[in-house]
Amino acid sequence: STVNIGTVRAEYDSDGGWRIQNALRRGSTENGYVLTGARGGTRNPNDPAGAVPTITLSTHQGWQEVDYLVDQLNLLKDADIGGRAHRLVLGAEYSRLEVLNGNYTVSNHGARNCRTGSGTGTPNFCMLDGNGALVPNLSSLLQRDIVRGAWDSDYFVETWSLYAMDSVDLSERLSASVGVRWDDFDYRNSLRSGAGVLTRFEYGDSLWNGNAGLVYRINDAGNVYLSWASASDINGGESDVGGSCGYGGLCGTPEQVVLSQPERVENIELGTKWNLFDQKLLATAALFQITKDDVMESVGDAYSQLGTLNTGKNRVRGVEFGAVGNLTDKLSGQFSASIMDAEVLEAFTTNQIGKTLSNFADRSAHVQL
């Protein structure tokens, strides 16, 4: 991997009380990997070693070139409006992300040393011999020849954003904040199959999101807060998964992608934060609800079908606890735990409604020293 990043920051205080801040970041990365995977299996009964357990070898590989530019301009001012102290933030942001993905051509020239699968058996590379011991030539078994291949995904997203936020002290102990953000993006992704067939996805949209909150300071050590926020996730897939729907990539026709709406998320949270033991320990607790709407669902083979557009909705409710701080002058630690419940509220397949989300941990805990 090669990483090149440069950041330039500038700040100016105007006579009118505005603070002007600008941050510009330009970066590029180049990544490439060829890894050997291992998976359990059984030799074919027709193999000389017989139908005994073994471990076969496989290949995982890819390369990626990333180029990005982000510029953020903020105008900040502390002002007295209507006899109350306001902290204003006005901002604009521009970002451009370009990602080129590709594969390596990996040729294994070593002698295959086993047979697996059905029928007469498929020639394969096995780590274990018939007695379950490592083969003596394991480090040179594959004898690989690696050549960088052509690109298979050319990904581009350009976004212009405007945002504003105001925080105001309503009393000595109570403060409020409200913010709004507008994002306008252009998306392009060209996918090239192994046969050289090119599919181009292209669309754009404007998104509105916001946030609001209240904070009540109980004393100098603790507070309670209530917050609401929304977010949007465009249907563009991850930049490194191309057209693999099973991993969140794009599939279907370019016309279908244009018809989809961004997935939208709403979060509501009620919590409390405490600085304890002379600010050596931060303890937190919160009740939260996260609702995701306009979810795109896969129907049938998730690796080859787009499925349905914006037919899903789900909700996660829970409570979380945390503590982080210095236990002694030389020892610090953190603890977190959560109890959550997930429910599918709407689905294209109606018998999924009321069920929990897949791969969902309803109870979790973490301790680190």
Short mmCIF file of C-alpha atoms in Angstrom, two decimals:
data_model
loop_
_atom_site.label_atom_id
_atom_site.label_comp_id
_atom_site.label_asym_id
_atom_site.label_seq_id
_atom_site.Cartn_x
_atom_site.Cartn_y
_atom_site.Cartn_z
CA SER A 1 0.00 0.00 0.00
CA THR A 2 1.09 3.54 -0.79
CA VAL A 3 -0.60 6.55 0.81
CA ASN A 4 -0.02 10.21 -0.07
CA ILE A 5 -2.03 12.88 1.79
CA GLY A 6 -1.64 16.63 2.06
CA THR A 7 -3.75 18.98 4.21
CA VAL A 8 -3.75 22.79 4.23
CA ARG A 9 -5.62 24.74 6.92
CA ALA A 10 -6.24 28.49 7.12
CA GLU A 11 -8.09 30.64 9.65
CA TYR A 12 -9.02 34.32 9.71
CA ASP A 13 -10.77 36.44 12.34
CA SER A 14 -12.79 39.29 10.79
CA ASP A 15 -13.57 42.64 12.37
CA GLY A 16 -17.24 41.69 12.47
CA GLY A 17 -16.62 38.81 14.90
CA TRP A 18 -16.74 36.02 12.32
CA ARG A 19 -14.09 33.32 12.38
CA ILE A 20 -13.38 31.92 8.92
CA GLN A 21 -11.82 28.45 8.72
CA ASN A 22 -10.90 26.50 5.61
CA ALA A 23 -9.43 23.02 5.33
CA LEU A 24 -8.30 21.49 2.03
CA ARG A 25 -7.21 17.85 1.79
CA ARG A 26 -5.88 16.07 -1.26
CA GLY A 27 -4.94 12.42 -1.18
CA SER A 28 -4.28 9.28 -3.15
CA THR A 29 -3.73 5.63 -2.25
CA GLU A 30 -2.62 2.56 -4.14
CA ASN A 31 -3.39 -0.87 -2.69
CA GLY A 32 -2.86 -4.39 -3.94
CA TYR A 33 -3.02 -7.83 -2.41
CA VAL A 34 -2.78 -11.51 -3.30
CA LEU A 35 -3.65 -13.80 -0.40
CA THR A 36 -3.83 -17.54 0.05
CA GLY A 37 -7.05 -18.79 1.61
CA ALA A 38 -7.55 -22.15 3.29
CA ARG A 39 -10.76 -24.10 3.77
CA GLY A 40 -11.67 -27.49 5.18
CA GLY A 41 -12.70 -30.27 2.84
CA THR A 42 -12.55 -33.99 2.14
CA ARG A 43 -10.48 -35.84 -0.39
CA ASN A 44 -12.36 -37.75 -3.06
CA PRO A 45 -12.83 -41.48 -2.33
CA ASN A 46 -10.90 -42.19 -5.56
CA ASP A 47 -7.92 -40.17 -4.30
CA PRO A 48 -4.92 -42.39 -3.35
CA ALA A 49 -5.22 -41.15 0.22
CA GLY A 50 -8.90 -42.07 0.40
CA ALA A 51 -11.83 -39.98 1.66
CA VAL A 52 -9.98 -38.29 4.52
CA PRO A 53 -10.32 -34.69 5.82
CA THR A 54 -7.95 -32.14 4.34
CA ILE A 55 -7.41 -28.42 3.84
CA THR A 56 -7.45 -26.95 0.32
CA LEU A 57 -5.92 -23.67 -0.84
CA SER A 58 -7.61 -20.79 -2.69
CA THR A 59 -6.78 -17.28 -3.89
CA HIS A 60 -8.11 -13.85 -2.85
CA GLN A 61 -6.79 -10.81 -4.71
CA GLY A 62 -7.42 -7.31 -6.02
CA TRP A 63 -5.94 -3.86 -6.53
CA GLN A 64 -7.32 -0.37 -6.07
CA GLU A 65 -6.31 3.21 -6.89
CA VAL A 66 -8.05 6.01 -4.95
CA ASP A 67 -7.88 9.74 -5.59
CA TYR A 68 -9.86 12.28 -3.52
CA LEU A 69 -10.20 15.98 -2.87
CA VAL A 70 -12.18 17.62 -0.04
CA ASP A 71 -12.49 21.32 0.78
CA GLN A 72 -14.50 22.57 3.76
CA LEU A 73 -15.24 26.21 4.54
CA ASN A 74 -16.75 27.20 7.92
CA LEU A 75 -17.98 30.56 9.18
CA LEU A 76 -18.34 30.67 12.97
CA LYS A 77 -19.65 33.41 15.22
CA ASP A 78 -20.68 33.82 18.85
CA ALA A 79 -23.53 36.31 18.92
CA ASP A 80 -26.08 37.77 21.31
CA ILE A 81 -29.50 37.53 19.65
CA GLY A 82 -32.63 38.48 21.57
CA GLY A 83 -30.66 38.54 24.79
CA ARG A 84 -29.45 34.94 24.39
CA ALA A 85 -26.00 33.59 23.56
CA HIS A 86 -25.91 31.89 20.14
CA ARG A 87 -23.07 29.92 18.52
CA LEU A 88 -23.58 29.99 14.76
CA VAL A 89 -21.94 27.77 12.15
CA LEU A 90 -22.41 28.23 8.40
CA GLY A 91 -20.52 25.97 6.04
CA ALA A 92 -19.92 24.73 2.53
CA GLU A 93 -18.13 21.61 1.41
CA TYR A 94 -16.94 20.09 -1.86
CA SER A 95 -15.74 16.51 -2.23
CA ARG A 96 -14.65 14.34 -5.14
CA LEU A 97 -13.85 10.64 -4.87
CA GLU A 98 -12.48 8.51 -7.71
CA VAL A 99 -11.78 4.80 -7.24
CA LEU A 100 -10.39 2.41 -9.85
CA ASN A 101 -10.62 -1.30 -8.97
CA GLY A 102 -9.07 -4.26 -10.72
CA ASN A 103 -7.80 -7.82 -10.39
CA TYR A 104 -4.60 -9.77 -10.73
CA THR A 105 -4.14 -12.76 -12.99
CA VAL A 106 -2.78 -15.48 -10.70
CA SER A 107 -1.43 -18.68 -12.28
CA ASN A 108 -0.47 -21.66 -10.14
CA HIS A 109 2.26 -23.73 -11.79
CA GLY A 110 2.83 -26.21 -8.98
CA ALA A 111 1.82 -29.87 -9.21
CA ARG A 112 -1.64 -30.51 -7.77
CA ASN A 113 -1.32 -33.11 -5.04
CA CYS A 114 -4.86 -34.32 -4.31
CA ARG A 115 -8.37 -34.85 -5.68
CA THR A 116 -11.52 -33.39 -4.09
CA GLY A 117 -15.17 -33.05 -5.06
CA SER A 118 -17.53 -35.62 -6.60
CA GLY A 119 -17.16 -38.08 -9.44
CA THR A 120 -13.57 -38.99 -10.17
CA GLY A 121 -12.43 -35.90 -8.23
CA THR A 122 -11.10 -32.46 -9.11
CA PRO A 123 -7.31 -31.93 -9.07
CA ASN A 124 -6.53 -29.58 -6.20
CA PHE A 125 -3.86 -28.26 -3.83
CA CYS A 126 -4.02 -29.84 -0.35
CA MET A 127 -2.10 -28.72 2.73
CA LEU A 128 -2.44 -32.13 4.42
CA ASP A 129 -1.36 -35.59 3.31
CA GLY A 130 -3.41 -38.74 3.82
CA ASN A 131 -2.25 -38.99 7.46
CA GLY A 132 -3.27 -35.43 8.34
CA ALA A 133 0.30 -34.06 8.40
CA LEU A 134 1.45 -30.95 6.56
CA VAL A 135 2.86 -31.70 3.11
CA PRO A 136 6.66 -31.24 3.04
CA ASN A 137 6.67 -28.71 0.14
CA LEU A 138 3.94 -26.42 1.51
CA SER A 139 5.91 -23.16 1.07
CA SER A 140 6.47 -23.87 -2.63
CA LEU A 141 3.33 -25.89 -3.40
CA LEU A 142 1.50 -23.28 -5.50
CA GLN A 143 4.49 -21.78 -7.41
CA ARG A 144 2.51 -18.68 -8.31
CA ASP A 145 2.92 -16.29 -11.21
CA ILE A 146 1.17 -12.94 -10.53
CA VAL A 147 0.35 -10.33 -13.19
CA ARG A 148 -1.67 -7.15 -12.65
CA GLY A 149 -4.82 -7.23 -14.79
CA ALA A 150 -7.17 -4.58 -16.18
CA TRP A 151 -9.69 -2.54 -14.17
CA ASP A 152 -13.23 -3.84 -13.64
CA SER A 153 -14.84 -0.88 -11.84
CA ASP A 154 -14.37 2.87 -12.35
CA TYR A 155 -16.19 4.68 -9.50
CA PHE A 156 -16.79 8.44 -9.17
CA VAL A 157 -18.84 10.57 -6.74
CA GLU A 158 -18.82 14.38 -6.65
CA THR A 159 -20.76 16.25 -3.92
CA TRP A 160 -21.53 19.89 -3.15
CA SER A 161 -22.88 20.59 0.36
CA LEU A 162 -24.26 23.50 2.36
CA TYR A 163 -25.09 23.42 6.08
CA ALA A 164 -26.04 25.65 8.98
CA MET A 165 -26.26 25.10 12.74
CA ASP A 166 -27.21 27.24 15.72
CA SER A 167 -26.63 26.45 19.39
CA VAL A 168 -28.32 28.70 21.95
CA ASP A 169 -28.33 28.90 25.75
CA LEU A 170 -31.99 29.01 26.81
CA SER A 171 -31.05 29.35 30.49
CA GLU A 172 -28.08 28.82 32.77
CA ARG A 173 -28.56 25.06 32.58
CA LEU A 174 -30.51 24.41 29.37
CA SER A 175 -29.16 24.75 25.84
CA ALA A 176 -30.56 23.78 22.44
CA SER A 177 -29.18 23.21 18.96
CA VAL A 178 -30.66 22.82 15.49
CA GLY A 179 -29.01 22.19 12.14
CA VAL A 180 -29.79 21.47 8.51
CA ARG A 181 -27.66 20.09 5.67
CA TRP A 182 -28.12 19.94 1.88
CA ASP A 183 -26.07 17.61 -0.33
CA ASP A 184 -26.17 17.53 -4.12
CA PHE A 185 -24.25 14.64 -5.69
CA ASP A 186 -23.38 13.23 -9.10
CA TYR A 187 -22.60 9.53 -9.24
CA ARG A 188 -20.98 7.47 -11.99
CA ASN A 189 -19.80 3.88 -11.96
CA SER A 190 -18.58 1.95 -15.00
CA LEU A 191 -18.44 -1.83 -14.53
CA ARG A 192 -16.52 -4.05 -16.94
CA SER A 193 -17.14 -7.79 -16.97
CA GLY A 194 -14.53 -10.46 -17.58
CA ALA A 195 -15.76 -10.65 -21.17
CA GLY A 196 -15.16 -6.90 -21.60
CA VAL A 197 -18.84 -5.86 -21.55
CA LEU A 198 -19.17 -2.32 -20.14
CA THR A 199 -22.18 -1.22 -18.03
CA ARG A 200 -22.40 2.43 -16.99
CA PHE A 201 -24.49 3.60 -14.02
CA GLU A 202 -25.04 7.35 -13.75
CA TYR A 203 -27.43 9.54 -11.75
CA GLY A 204 -27.61 12.42 -9.29
CA ASP A 205 -29.86 13.72 -6.52
CA SER A 206 -30.23 16.35 -3.80
CA LEU A 207 -30.63 15.30 -0.16
CA TRP A 208 -31.88 17.21 2.90
CA ASN A 209 -31.07 16.13 6.45
CA GLY A 210 -31.14 17.75 9.86
CA ASN A 211 -30.49 17.44 13.57
CA ALA A 212 -31.82 18.96 16.79
CA GLY A 213 -31.01 18.54 20.46
CA LEU A 214 -31.51 19.69 24.04
CA VAL A 215 -28.92 19.50 26.83
CA TYR A 216 -29.71 20.09 30.51
CA ARG A 217 -26.69 20.52 32.81
CA ILE A 218 -27.54 18.96 36.18
CA ASN A 219 -24.30 20.21 37.72
CA ASP A 220 -20.68 20.74 36.71
CA ALA A 221 -20.17 16.97 36.42
CA GLY A 222 -23.20 15.69 34.52
CA ASN A 223 -25.97 16.37 32.04
CA VAL A 224 -28.91 14.76 30.31
CA TYR A 225 -29.64 15.23 26.62
CA LEU A 226 -32.26 14.50 23.98
CA SER A 227 -31.28 14.43 20.32
CA TRP A 228 -32.78 13.72 16.90
CA ALA A 229 -30.93 13.35 13.59
CA SER A 230 -31.51 12.09 10.07
CA ALA A 231 -29.15 10.75 7.40
CA SER A 232 -29.32 9.41 3.84
CA ASP A 233 -27.36 6.65 2.13
CA ILE A 234 -27.29 6.77 -1.67
CA ASN A 235 -27.74 3.65 -3.74
CA GLY A 236 -24.22 3.51 -5.10
CA GLY A 237 -22.75 0.43 -3.57
CA GLU A 238 -19.34 0.28 -1.97
CA SER A 239 -16.56 1.39 -4.29
CA ASP A 240 -14.69 -1.92 -4.08
CA VAL A 241 -17.52 -4.43 -4.67
CA GLY A 242 -18.46 -3.42 -8.25
CA GLY A 243 -21.50 -5.38 -9.41
CA SER A 244 -21.61 -7.95 -6.60
CA CYS A 245 -25.07 -7.44 -5.10
CA GLY A 246 -24.40 -9.87 -2.29
CA TYR A 247 -21.81 -7.47 -0.89
CA GLY A 248 -23.73 -4.24 -1.55
CA GLY A 249 -22.64 -3.56 -5.11
CA LEU A 250 -24.72 -2.44 -8.06
CA CYS A 251 -26.61 -4.85 -10.29
CA GLY A 252 -29.68 -4.80 -12.44
CA THR A 253 -29.99 -2.23 -15.21
CA PRO A 254 -28.86 1.41 -15.07
CA GLU A 255 -32.53 2.40 -15.50
CA GLN A 256 -33.46 0.53 -12.30
CA VAL A 257 -30.79 2.29 -10.26
CA VAL A 258 -32.11 5.71 -11.32
CA LEU A 259 -35.59 4.73 -10.07
CA SER A 260 -34.36 3.97 -6.55
CA GLN A 261 -34.52 6.43 -3.65
CA PRO A 262 -31.79 6.97 -1.03
CA GLU A 263 -32.17 4.84 2.07
CA ARG A 264 -33.07 7.14 4.97
CA VAL A 265 -32.20 6.82 8.65
CA GLU A 266 -33.74 8.57 11.66
CA ASN A 267 -32.13 8.41 15.10
CA ILE A 268 -33.65 9.48 18.44
CA GLU A 269 -31.56 9.30 21.61
CA LEU A 270 -32.10 10.15 25.30
CA GLY A 271 -28.94 9.94 27.39
CA THR A 272 -26.74 11.23 30.15
CA LYS A 273 -23.00 11.91 30.53
CA TRP A 274 -20.98 12.26 33.74
CA ASN A 275 -17.38 13.30 34.39
CA LEU A 276 -16.47 11.58 37.66
CA PHE A 277 -13.51 11.33 40.05
CA ASP A 278 -12.05 14.73 39.20
CA GLN A 279 -12.77 14.15 35.47
CA LYS A 280 -10.77 10.93 35.37
CA LEU A 281 -13.78 8.81 34.37
CA LEU A 282 -16.47 9.50 31.78
CA ALA A 283 -19.64 7.46 32.31
CA THR A 284 -22.51 7.42 29.79
CA ALA A 285 -25.91 5.81 29.35
CA ALA A 286 -28.50 6.20 26.60
CA LEU A 287 -31.81 4.95 25.27
CA PHE A 288 -32.00 5.04 21.48
CA GLN A 289 -34.16 4.21 18.49
CA ILE A 290 -32.83 3.94 14.92
CA THR A 291 -35.35 3.63 12.08
CA LYS A 292 -34.24 2.87 8.53
CA ASP A 293 -36.74 3.48 5.73
CA ASP A 294 -36.78 3.12 1.93
CA VAL A 295 -34.53 0.06 2.24
CA MET A 296 -33.66 -1.75 -0.97
CA GLU A 297 -34.29 -5.49 -0.63
CA SER A 298 -32.81 -8.42 -2.52
CA VAL A 299 -35.21 -11.04 -3.83
CA GLY A 300 -33.98 -14.46 -4.92
CA ASP A 301 -30.28 -14.66 -5.71
CA ALA A 302 -28.79 -11.65 -3.93
CA TYR A 303 -25.59 -11.94 -5.98
CA SER A 304 -27.27 -11.43 -9.35
CA GLN A 305 -30.56 -9.59 -8.86
CA LEU A 306 -31.28 -6.02 -7.84
CA GLY A 307 -34.47 -7.11 -6.16
CA THR A 308 -37.07 -4.51 -5.13
CA LEU A 309 -36.77 -0.75 -4.83
CA ASN A 310 -37.30 0.92 -1.43
CA THR A 311 -39.73 -1.69 -0.07
CA GLY A 312 -38.11 -2.33 3.32
CA LYS A 313 -38.22 -0.65 6.71
CA ASN A 314 -36.66 -1.73 10.01
CA ARG A 315 -36.14 -0.41 13.52
CA VAL A 316 -33.58 -0.96 16.27
CA ARG A 317 -34.30 -0.01 19.88
CA GLY A 318 -31.89 -0.37 22.75
CA VAL A 319 -30.01 0.87 25.76
CA GLU A 320 -26.25 1.30 25.99
CA PHE A 321 -23.80 1.96 28.82
CA GLY A 322 -20.17 3.08 28.70
CA ALA A 323 -17.29 4.07 30.91
CA VAL A 324 -13.80 5.22 29.90
CA GLY A 325 -10.99 6.76 31.90
CA ASN A 326 -7.79 6.41 33.88
CA LEU A 327 -7.93 3.76 36.59
CA THR A 328 -4.44 4.68 37.86
CA ASP A 329 -1.66 6.97 36.64
CA LYS A 330 -0.44 4.14 34.37
CA LEU A 331 -3.59 2.16 33.64
CA SER A 332 -6.58 3.23 31.58
CA GLY A 333 -9.59 1.24 30.47
CA GLN A 334 -12.95 1.31 28.79
CA PHE A 335 -16.17 -0.65 29.16
CA SER A 336 -19.29 -0.72 27.02
CA ALA A 337 -22.44 -2.83 26.94
CA SER A 338 -25.72 -2.72 25.05
CA ILE A 339 -29.07 -4.49 24.93
CA MET A 340 -30.96 -4.09 21.66
CA ASP A 341 -34.05 -5.30 19.85
CA ALA A 342 -34.47 -5.20 16.06
CA GLU A 343 -37.68 -5.60 14.08
CA VAL A 344 -38.55 -5.64 10.38
CA LEU A 345 -41.48 -3.21 9.98
CA GLU A 346 -42.05 -3.44 6.21
CA ALA A 347 -40.84 -5.95 3.64
CA PHE A 348 -41.53 -7.05 0.08
CA THR A 349 -41.89 -10.61 1.40
CA THR A 350 -44.64 -10.14 4.00
CA ASN A 351 -43.69 -13.13 6.17
CA GLN A 352 -40.46 -11.27 7.05
CA ILE A 353 -42.42 -8.54 8.84
CA GLY A 354 -42.02 -8.78 12.62
CA LYS A 355 -38.80 -10.78 12.43
CA THR A 356 -35.41 -9.59 13.67
CA LEU A 357 -32.56 -8.51 11.40
CA SER A 358 -30.07 -11.16 10.34
CA ASN A 359 -26.63 -11.28 11.97
CA PHE A 360 -27.94 -9.07 14.80
CA ALA A 361 -26.40 -9.11 18.29
CA ASP A 362 -29.13 -8.32 20.80
CA ARG A 363 -26.65 -8.28 23.70
CA SER A 364 -23.03 -7.22 23.57
CA ALA A 365 -20.23 -6.14 25.91
CA HIS A 366 -16.65 -4.94 25.52
CA VAL A 367 -13.86 -4.44 28.06
CA GLN A 368 -10.39 -3.12 27.27
CA LEU A 369 -7.51 -2.27 29.61
#
